[in-house]
Short mmCIF file of C-alpha atoms and ligand atoms in Angstrom, two decimals:
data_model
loop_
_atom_site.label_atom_id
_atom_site.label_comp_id
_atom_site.label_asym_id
_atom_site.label_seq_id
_atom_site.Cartn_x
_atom_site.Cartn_y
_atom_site.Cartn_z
CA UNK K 1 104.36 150.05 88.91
CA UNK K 2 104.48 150.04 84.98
CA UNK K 3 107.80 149.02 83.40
CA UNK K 4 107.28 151.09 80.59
CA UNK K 5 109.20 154.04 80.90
CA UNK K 6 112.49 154.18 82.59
CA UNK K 7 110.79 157.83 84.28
CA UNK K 8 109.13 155.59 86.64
CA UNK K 9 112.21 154.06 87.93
CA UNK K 10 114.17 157.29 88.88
CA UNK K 11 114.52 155.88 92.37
CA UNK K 12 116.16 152.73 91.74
CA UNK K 13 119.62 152.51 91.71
CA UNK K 14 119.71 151.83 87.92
CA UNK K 15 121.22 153.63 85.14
CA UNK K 16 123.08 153.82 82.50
CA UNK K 17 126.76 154.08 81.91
CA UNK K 18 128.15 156.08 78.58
CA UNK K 19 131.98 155.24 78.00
CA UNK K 20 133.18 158.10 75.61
CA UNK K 21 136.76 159.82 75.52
CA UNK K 22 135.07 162.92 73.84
CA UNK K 23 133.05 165.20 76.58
CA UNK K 24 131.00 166.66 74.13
CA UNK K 25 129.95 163.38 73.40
CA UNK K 26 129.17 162.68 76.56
CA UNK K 27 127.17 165.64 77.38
CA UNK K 28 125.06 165.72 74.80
CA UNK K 29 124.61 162.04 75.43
CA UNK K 30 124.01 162.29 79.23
CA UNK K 31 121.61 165.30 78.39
CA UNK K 32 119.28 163.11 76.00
CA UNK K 33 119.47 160.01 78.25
CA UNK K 34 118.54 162.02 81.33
CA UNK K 35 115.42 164.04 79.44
CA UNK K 36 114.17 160.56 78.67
CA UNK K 37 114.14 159.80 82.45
CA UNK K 38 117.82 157.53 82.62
CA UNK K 39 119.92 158.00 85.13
CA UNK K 40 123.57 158.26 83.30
CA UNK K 41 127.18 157.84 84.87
CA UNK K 42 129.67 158.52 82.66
CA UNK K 43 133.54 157.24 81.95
CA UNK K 44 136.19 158.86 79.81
CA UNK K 45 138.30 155.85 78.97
CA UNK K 46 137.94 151.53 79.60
CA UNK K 47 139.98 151.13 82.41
CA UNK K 48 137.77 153.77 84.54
CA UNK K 49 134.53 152.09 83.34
CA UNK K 50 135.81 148.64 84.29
CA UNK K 51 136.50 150.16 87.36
CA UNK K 52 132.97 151.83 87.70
CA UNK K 53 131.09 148.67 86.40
CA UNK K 54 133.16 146.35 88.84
CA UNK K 55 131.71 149.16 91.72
CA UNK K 56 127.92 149.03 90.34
CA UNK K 57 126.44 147.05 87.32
CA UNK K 58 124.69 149.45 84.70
CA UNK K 59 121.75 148.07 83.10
CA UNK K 60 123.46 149.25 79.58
CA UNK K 61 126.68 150.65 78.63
CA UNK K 62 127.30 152.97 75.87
CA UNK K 63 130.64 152.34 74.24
CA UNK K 64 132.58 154.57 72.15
CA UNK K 65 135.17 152.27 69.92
CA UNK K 66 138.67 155.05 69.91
CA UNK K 67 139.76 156.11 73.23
CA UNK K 68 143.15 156.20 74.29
CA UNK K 69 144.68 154.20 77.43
CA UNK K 70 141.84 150.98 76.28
CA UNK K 71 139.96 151.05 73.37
CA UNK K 72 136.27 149.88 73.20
CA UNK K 73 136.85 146.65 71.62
CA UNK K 74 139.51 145.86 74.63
CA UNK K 75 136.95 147.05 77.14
CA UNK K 76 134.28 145.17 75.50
CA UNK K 77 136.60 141.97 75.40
CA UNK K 78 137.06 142.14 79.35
CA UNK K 79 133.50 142.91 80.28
CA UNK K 80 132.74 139.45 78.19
CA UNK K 81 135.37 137.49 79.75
CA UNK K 82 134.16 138.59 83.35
CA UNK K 83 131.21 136.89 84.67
CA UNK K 84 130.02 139.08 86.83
CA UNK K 85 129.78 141.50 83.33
CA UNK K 86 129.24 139.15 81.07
CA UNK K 87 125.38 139.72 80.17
CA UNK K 88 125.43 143.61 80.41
CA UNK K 89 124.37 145.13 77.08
CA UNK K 90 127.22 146.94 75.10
CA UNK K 91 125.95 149.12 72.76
CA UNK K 92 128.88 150.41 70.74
CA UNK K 93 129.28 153.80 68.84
CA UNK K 94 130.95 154.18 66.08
CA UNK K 95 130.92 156.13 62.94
CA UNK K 96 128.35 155.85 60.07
CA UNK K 97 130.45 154.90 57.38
CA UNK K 98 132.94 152.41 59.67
CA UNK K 99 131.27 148.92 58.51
CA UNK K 100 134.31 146.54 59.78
CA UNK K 101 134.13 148.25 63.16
CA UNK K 102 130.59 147.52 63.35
CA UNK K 103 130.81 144.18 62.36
CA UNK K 104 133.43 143.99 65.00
CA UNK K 105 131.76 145.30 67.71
CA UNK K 106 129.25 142.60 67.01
CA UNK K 107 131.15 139.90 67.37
CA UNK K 108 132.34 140.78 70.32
CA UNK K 109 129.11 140.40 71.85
CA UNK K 110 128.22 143.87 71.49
CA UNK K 111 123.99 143.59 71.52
CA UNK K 112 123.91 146.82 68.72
CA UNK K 113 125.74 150.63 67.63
CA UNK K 114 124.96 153.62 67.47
CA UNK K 115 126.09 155.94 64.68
CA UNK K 116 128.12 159.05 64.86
CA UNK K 117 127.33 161.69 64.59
CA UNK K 118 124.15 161.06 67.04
CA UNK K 119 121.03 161.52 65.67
CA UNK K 120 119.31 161.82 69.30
CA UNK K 121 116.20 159.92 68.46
CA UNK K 122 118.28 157.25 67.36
CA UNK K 123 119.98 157.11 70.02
CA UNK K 124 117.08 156.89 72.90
CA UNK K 125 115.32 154.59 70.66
CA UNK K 126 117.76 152.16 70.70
CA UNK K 127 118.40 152.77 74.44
CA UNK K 128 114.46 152.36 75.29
CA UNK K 129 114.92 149.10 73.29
CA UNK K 130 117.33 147.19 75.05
CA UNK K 131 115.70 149.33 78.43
CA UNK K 132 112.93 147.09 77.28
CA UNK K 133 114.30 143.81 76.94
CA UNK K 134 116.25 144.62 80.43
CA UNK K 135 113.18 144.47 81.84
CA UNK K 136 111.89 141.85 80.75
CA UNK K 137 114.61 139.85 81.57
CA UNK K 138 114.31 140.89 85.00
CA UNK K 139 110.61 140.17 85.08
CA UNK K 140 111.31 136.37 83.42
CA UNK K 141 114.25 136.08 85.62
CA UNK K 142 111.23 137.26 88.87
CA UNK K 143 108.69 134.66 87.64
CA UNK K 144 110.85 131.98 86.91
CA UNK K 145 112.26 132.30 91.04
CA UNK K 146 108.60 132.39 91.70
CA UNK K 147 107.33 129.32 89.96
CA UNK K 148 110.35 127.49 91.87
CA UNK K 149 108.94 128.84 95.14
CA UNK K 150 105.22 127.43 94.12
CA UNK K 151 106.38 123.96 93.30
CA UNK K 152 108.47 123.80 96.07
CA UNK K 153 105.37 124.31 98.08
CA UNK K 154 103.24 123.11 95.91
CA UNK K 155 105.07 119.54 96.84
CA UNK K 156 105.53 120.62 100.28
CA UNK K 157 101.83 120.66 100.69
CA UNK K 158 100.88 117.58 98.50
CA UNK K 159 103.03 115.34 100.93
CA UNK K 160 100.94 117.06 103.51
CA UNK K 161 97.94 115.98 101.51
CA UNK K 162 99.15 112.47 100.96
CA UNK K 163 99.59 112.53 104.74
CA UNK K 164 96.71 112.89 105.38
CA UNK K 165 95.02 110.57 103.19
CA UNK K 166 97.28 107.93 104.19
CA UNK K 167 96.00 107.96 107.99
CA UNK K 168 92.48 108.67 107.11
CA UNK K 169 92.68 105.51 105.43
CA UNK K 170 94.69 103.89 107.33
CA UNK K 171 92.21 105.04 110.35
CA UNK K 172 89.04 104.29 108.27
CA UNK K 173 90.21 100.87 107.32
CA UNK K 174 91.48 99.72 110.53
CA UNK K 175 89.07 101.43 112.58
CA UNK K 176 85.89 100.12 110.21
CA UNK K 177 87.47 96.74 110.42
CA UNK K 178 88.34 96.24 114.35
CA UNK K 179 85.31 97.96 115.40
CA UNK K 180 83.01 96.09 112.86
CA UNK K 181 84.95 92.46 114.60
CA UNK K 182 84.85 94.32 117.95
CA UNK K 183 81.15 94.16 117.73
CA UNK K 184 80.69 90.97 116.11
CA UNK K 185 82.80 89.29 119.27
CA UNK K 186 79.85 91.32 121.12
CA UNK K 187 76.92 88.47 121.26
CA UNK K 188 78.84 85.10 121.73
CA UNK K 189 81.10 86.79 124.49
CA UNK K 190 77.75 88.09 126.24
CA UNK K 191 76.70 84.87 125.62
CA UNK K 192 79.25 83.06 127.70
CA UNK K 193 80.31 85.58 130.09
CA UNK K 194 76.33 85.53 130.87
CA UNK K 195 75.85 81.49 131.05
CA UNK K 196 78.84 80.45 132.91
CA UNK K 197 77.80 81.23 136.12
CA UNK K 198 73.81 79.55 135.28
CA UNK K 199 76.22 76.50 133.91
CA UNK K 200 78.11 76.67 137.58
CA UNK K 201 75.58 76.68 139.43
CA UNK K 202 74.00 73.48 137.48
CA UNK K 203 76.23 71.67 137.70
CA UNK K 204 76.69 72.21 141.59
CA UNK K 205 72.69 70.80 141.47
CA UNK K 206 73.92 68.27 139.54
CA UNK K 207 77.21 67.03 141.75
CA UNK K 208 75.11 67.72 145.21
CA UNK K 209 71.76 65.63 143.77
CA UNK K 210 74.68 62.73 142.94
CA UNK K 211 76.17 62.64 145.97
CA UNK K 212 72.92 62.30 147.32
CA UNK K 213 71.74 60.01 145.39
CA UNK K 214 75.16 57.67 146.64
CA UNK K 215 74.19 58.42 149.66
CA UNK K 216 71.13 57.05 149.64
CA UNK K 217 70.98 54.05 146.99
CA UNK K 218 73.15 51.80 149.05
CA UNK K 219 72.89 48.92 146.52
CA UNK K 220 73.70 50.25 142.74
CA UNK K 221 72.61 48.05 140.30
CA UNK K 222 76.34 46.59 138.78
CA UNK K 223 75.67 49.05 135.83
CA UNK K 224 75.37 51.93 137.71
CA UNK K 225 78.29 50.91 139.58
CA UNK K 226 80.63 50.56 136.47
CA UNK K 227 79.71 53.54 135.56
CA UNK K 228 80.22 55.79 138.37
CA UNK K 229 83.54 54.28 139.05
CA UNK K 230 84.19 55.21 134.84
CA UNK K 231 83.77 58.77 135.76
CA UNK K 232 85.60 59.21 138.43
CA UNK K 233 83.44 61.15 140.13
CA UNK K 234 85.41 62.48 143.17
CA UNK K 235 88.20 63.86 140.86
CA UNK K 236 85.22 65.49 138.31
CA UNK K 237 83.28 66.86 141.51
CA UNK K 238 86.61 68.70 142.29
CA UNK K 239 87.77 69.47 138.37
CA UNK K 240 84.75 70.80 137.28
CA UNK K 241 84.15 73.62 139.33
CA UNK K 242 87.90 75.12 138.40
CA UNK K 243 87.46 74.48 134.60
CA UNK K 244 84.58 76.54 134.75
CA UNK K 245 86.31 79.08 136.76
CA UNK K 246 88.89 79.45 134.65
CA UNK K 247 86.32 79.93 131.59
CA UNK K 248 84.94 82.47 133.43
CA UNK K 249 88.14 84.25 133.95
CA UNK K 250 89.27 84.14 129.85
CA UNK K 251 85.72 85.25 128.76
CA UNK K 252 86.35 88.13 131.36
CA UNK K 253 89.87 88.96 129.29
CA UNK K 254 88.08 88.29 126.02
CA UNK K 255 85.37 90.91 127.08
CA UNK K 256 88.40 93.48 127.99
CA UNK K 257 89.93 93.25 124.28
CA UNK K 258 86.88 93.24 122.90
CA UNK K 259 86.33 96.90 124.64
CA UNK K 260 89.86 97.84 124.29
CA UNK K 261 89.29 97.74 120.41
CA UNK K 262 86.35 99.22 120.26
CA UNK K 263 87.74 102.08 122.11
CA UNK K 264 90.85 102.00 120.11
CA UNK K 265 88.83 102.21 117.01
CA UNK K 266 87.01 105.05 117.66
CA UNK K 267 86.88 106.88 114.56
CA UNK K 268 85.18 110.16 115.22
CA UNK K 269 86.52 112.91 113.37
CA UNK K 270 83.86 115.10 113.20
CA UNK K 271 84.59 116.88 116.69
CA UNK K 272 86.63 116.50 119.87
CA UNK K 273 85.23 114.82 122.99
CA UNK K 274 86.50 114.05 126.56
CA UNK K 275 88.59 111.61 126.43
CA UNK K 276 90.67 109.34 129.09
CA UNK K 277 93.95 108.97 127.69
CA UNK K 278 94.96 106.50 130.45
CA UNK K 279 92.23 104.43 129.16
CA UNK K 280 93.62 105.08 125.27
CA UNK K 281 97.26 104.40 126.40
CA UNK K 282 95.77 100.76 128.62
CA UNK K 283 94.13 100.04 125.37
CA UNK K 284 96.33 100.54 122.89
CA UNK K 285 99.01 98.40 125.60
CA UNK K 286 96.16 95.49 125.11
CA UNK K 287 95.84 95.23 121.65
CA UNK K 288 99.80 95.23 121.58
CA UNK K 289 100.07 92.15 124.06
CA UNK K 290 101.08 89.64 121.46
CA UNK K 291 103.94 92.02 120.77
CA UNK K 292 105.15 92.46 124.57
CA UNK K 293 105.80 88.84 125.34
CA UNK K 294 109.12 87.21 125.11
CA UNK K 295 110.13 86.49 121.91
CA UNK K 296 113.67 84.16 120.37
CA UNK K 297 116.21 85.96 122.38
CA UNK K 298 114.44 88.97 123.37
CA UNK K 299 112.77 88.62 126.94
CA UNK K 300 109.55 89.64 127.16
CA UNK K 301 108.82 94.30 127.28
CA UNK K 302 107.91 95.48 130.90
CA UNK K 303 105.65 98.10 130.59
CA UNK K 304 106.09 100.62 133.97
CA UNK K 305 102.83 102.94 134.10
CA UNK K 306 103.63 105.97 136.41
CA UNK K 307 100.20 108.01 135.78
CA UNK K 308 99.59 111.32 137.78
CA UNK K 309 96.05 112.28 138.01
CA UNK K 310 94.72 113.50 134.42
CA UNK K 311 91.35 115.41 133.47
CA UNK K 312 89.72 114.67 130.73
CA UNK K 313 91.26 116.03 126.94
CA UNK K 314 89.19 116.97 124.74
CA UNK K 315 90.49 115.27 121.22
CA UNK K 316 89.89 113.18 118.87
CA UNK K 317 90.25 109.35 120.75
CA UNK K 318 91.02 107.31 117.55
CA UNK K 319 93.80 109.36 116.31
CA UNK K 320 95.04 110.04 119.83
CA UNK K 321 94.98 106.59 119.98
CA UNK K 322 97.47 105.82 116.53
CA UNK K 323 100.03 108.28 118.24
CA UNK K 324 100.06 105.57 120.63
CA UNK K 325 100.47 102.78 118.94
CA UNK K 326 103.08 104.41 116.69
CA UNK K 327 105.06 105.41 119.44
CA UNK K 328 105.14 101.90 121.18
CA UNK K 329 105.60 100.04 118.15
CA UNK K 330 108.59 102.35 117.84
CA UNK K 331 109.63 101.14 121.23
CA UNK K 332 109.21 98.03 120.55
CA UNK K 333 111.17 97.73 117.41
CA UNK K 334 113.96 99.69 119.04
CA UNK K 335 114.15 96.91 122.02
CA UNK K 336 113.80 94.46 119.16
CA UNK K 337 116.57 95.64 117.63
CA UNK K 338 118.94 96.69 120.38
CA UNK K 339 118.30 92.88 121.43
CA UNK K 340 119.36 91.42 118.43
CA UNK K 341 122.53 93.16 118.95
CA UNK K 342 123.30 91.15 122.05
CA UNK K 343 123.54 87.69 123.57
CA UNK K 344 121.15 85.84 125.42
CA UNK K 345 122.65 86.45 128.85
CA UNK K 346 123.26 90.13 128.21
CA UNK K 347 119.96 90.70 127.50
CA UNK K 348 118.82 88.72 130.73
CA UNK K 349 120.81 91.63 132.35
CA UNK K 350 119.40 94.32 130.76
CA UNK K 351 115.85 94.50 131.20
CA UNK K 352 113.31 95.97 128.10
CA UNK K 353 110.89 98.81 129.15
CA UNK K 354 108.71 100.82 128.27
CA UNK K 355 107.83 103.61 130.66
CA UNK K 356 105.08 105.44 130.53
CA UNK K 357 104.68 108.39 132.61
CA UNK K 358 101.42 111.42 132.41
CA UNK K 359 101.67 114.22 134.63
CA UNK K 360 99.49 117.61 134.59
CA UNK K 361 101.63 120.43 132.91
CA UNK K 362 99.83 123.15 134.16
CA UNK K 363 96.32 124.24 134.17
CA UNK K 364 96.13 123.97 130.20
CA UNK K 365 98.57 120.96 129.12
CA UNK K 366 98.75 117.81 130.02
CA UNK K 367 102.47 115.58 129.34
CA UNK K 368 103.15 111.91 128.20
CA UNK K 369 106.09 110.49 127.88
CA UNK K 370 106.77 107.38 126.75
CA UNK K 371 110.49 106.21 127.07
CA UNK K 372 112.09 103.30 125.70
CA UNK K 373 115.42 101.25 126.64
CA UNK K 374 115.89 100.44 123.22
CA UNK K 375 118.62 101.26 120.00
CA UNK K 376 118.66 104.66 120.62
CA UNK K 377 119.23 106.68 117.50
CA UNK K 378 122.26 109.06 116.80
CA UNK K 379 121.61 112.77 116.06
CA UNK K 380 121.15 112.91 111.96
CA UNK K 381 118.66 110.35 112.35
CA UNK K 382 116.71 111.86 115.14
CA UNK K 383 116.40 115.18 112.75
CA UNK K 384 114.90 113.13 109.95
CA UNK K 385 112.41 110.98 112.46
CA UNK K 386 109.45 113.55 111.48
CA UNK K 387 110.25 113.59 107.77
CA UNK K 388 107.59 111.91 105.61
CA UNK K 389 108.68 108.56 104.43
CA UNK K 390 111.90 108.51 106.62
CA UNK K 391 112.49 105.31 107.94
CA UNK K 392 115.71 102.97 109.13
CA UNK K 393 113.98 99.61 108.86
CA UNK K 394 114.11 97.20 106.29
CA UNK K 395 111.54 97.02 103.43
CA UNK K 396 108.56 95.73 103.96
CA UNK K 397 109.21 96.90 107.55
CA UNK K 398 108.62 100.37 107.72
CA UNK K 399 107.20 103.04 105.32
CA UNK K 400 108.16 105.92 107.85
CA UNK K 401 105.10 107.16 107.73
CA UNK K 402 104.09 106.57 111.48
CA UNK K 403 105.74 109.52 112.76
CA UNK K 404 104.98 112.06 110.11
CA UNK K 405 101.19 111.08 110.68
CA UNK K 406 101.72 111.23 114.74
CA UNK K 407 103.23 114.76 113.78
CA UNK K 408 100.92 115.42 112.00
CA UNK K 409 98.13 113.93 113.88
CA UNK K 410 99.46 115.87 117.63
CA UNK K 411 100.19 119.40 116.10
CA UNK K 412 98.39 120.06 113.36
CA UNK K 413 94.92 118.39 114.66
CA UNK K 414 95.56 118.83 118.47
CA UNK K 415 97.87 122.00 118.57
CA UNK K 416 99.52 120.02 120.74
CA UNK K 417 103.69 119.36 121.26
CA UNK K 418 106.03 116.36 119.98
CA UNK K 419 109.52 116.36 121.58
CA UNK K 420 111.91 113.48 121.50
CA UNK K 421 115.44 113.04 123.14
CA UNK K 422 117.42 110.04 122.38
CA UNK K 423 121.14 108.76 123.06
CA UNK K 424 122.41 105.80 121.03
CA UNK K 425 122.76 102.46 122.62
CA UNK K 426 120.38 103.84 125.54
CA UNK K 427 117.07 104.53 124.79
CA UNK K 428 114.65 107.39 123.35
CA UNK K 429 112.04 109.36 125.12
CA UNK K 430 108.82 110.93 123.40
CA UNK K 431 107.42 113.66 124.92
CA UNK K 432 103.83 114.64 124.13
CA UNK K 433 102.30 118.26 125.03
CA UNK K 434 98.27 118.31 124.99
CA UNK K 435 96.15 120.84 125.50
CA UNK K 436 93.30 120.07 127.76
CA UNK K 437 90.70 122.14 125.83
CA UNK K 438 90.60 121.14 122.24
CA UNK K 439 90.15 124.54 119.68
CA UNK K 440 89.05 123.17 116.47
CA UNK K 441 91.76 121.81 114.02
N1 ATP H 1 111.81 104.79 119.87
C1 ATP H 1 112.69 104.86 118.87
N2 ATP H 1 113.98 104.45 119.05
C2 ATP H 1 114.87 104.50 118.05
N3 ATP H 1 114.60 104.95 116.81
C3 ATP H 1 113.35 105.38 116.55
C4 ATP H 1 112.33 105.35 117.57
N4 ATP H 1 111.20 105.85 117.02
C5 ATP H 1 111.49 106.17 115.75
N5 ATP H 1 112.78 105.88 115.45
C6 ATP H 1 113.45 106.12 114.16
O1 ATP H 1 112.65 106.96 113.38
C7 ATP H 1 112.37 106.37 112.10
C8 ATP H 1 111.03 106.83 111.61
O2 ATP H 1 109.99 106.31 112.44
P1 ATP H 1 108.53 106.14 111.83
O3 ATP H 1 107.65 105.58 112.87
O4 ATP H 1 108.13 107.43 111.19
O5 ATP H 1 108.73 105.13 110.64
P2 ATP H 1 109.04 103.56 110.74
O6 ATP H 1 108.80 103.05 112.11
O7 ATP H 1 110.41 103.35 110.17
O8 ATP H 1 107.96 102.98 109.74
P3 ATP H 1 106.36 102.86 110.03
O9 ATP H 1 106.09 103.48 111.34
O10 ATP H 1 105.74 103.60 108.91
O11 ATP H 1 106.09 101.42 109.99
C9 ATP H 1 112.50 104.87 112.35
O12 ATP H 1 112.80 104.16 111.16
C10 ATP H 1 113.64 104.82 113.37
O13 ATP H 1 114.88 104.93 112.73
MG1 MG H 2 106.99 103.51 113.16
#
């Protein structure tokens, strides 16, 4: 649509109101403005065009200066002191020779005049000009809305961005890091886990080819004697065998964690594969032990696992994997804190727990939910929870940025589902919704 001839806008509602006392006047005015594609309304005195413009706003008014009941100047007066009027252009008319009324008018606000008698192409091109500048004000007054609207998404979408960079990095650095020690634990844990039993067995040679030995030198040299009774054989023959069975056991646990982090740190982004997200949940639990045991007056977090029977999802592990560990270091600092609210023997009585339950949705979703006894959180809070760089903890705590990127992480790049209920002073629940067949994202 051009803007450059009012013609074009005989549809809209705008026009052009002509204030005159004189209907000649307003005739011939209505019959110029109308050839030149206006739409006119017309008034014969002030009070009726205050009336009309309080009705519609003009995009001009024409206003002659004498009229009885409320001259021009008083009409001008109370369209100015109006704010609803206040920026419509008043174009007065007034005759040739009538300077002070002029200079009046102007000072009233009025934007120009208009001489009588009306010389008509005077007349239109004054109209066309302030037409013109109508316009344009309308088009600023459009762009201006419009450039608000951009940066408002603009900065919508560079949080998003900043998001995203965050857990990338976060991922990369972490994941690059435990991985790269995950696999460096690899060759001295083989290493023991491989020789403990060869070491066993030795020394169950060794102990039996003693013992015969004993048996069978009846006389020990006084030496040998000494010595034997120095070691304290019988309790070393019995000690032994348990130390080593113990070793075995922690190089066991050591081998776990070492495969928990390296299937924590999975970072493939490239696509999704199957993934067990029991396995995910047990070793995400792992690596967040330390943080489970007892701790100053906070008895130690019982985890309850209550899982169904899952397929495989396909997703991206590692990330999957950071929803986790956001989540239950959520729960944890929310037992944390709800325990620091209470005594010792209170908190005996109310147990911490985690409770993790996965259950098959239907034949397309699969359901976590992870539910907490903690702090609780009241409702304003729980509307903010998802809001990039919201967070309730102290600084140096919390950068709120865990549940923006599990957001973030679940919806956007798993077109999955993140629901949380909470009461305060009882606990929260997070609800994850997966799909089982990963579309790209
Ligand atoms: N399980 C929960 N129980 C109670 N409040 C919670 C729970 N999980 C999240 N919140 C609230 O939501 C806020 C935002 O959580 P989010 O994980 O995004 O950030 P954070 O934990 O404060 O910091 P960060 O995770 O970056 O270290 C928390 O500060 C807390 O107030
Ligand atoms: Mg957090």
């Amino acid at each position: 649509m051009t803007t450059d001839h009012p013609m074009t806008n005989n549809q809209s509602r705008e026009f052009v109101l002509v204030v005159d006392d004189n209907p000649t006047n307003l005739s011939l005015l209505r019959q110029v403005l109308k050839e030149a594609g206006f739409q006119v309304r017309l008034a014969e005195d002030g009070k009726s065009a205050i009336e009309q413009v309080e009705r519609a706003l003009p995009i001009l008014i024409l206003l002659d200066v004498q009229m009885p009941v409320m001259d021009g100047f008083e009409t001008c007066t109370r369209l100015k002191d109006n704010p609803k009027t206040r920026d419509i252009p008043v174009i007065f008319m007034t005759a040739l020779s009538d300077i002070s009324n002029k200079l009046k008018g102007l000072s009233l606000g009025a934007v120009d005049y208009i001489t009588k008698p009306f010389e008509q192409q005077e007349v239109l091109a004054r109209v066309m000009v302030h037409w013109r500048m109508h316009k344009l004000t309308q088009k600023l007054q459009h762009l201006t809305e419009t450039l608000e609207e951009q940066v408002a998404e603009r900065t919508a979408s560079l949080q998003q961005a900043q998001i995203r960079l965050v857990q990338q990095e976060k991922l990369s650095t972490l994941g690059e890091l435990v991985a790269g020690v995950a696999h460096e634990m690899n060759n001295p844990i083989s290493c023991l886990v491989n020789n403990i039993p060869e070491a066993k067995e030795h020394i169950s040679t060794l102990l039996q080819a003693l013992a015969l030995y004993q048996s069978e030198v009846k006389q020990p040299s006084a030496l040998l004697q000494q010595s034997l009774e120095d070691l304290d054989l019988e309790f070393v023959a019995e000690d032994l065998p348990n130390l080593l069975g113990s070793m075995h056991l922690s190089t066991d646990r050591i081998k776990e964690i070492s495969l928990a982090l390296r299937t924590f740190s999975r970072i493939d982004n490239t696509s999704k594969i199957p993934f067990d997200l029991h396995q995910g949940l047990d070793s995400t639990l792992l690596i967040l032990q330390h943080r489970l045991k007892a701790l100053g007056k906070r008895p130690a977090i019982q985890v309850i696992k209550q899982y169904g029977v899952l397929p495989l999802v396909e997703c991206y592990p590692g990330q999957i994997n950071q929803v986790f560990m956001n989540l239950f270091a959520n729960a944890i600092d929310a037992l944390e804190e709800a325990n620091q609210q209470l005594g010792i023997e209170e908190n005996r009585e109310n147990p911490n727990c985690i409770t993790i339950t996965t259950s098959l949705k239907d034949q397309q979703m699969v359901e976590i939910h992870i539910a907490d006894s903690g702090i609780g959180m009241s409702e304003d809070i729980r509307s903010r929870i998802f809001d990039h760089s919201f967070t309730t903890k102290g600084i140096g705590k919390g950068t709120g940025l865990g549940l923006a990127i599990a957001h973030q992480i679940v919806v956007e790049k798993h077109q999955g589902h993140i629901d949380v209920y909470s009461q305060l002073g009882r606990g929260t629940t997070f609800v994850l919704t997966l799909p089982i067949h990963g579309q790209f994202g």
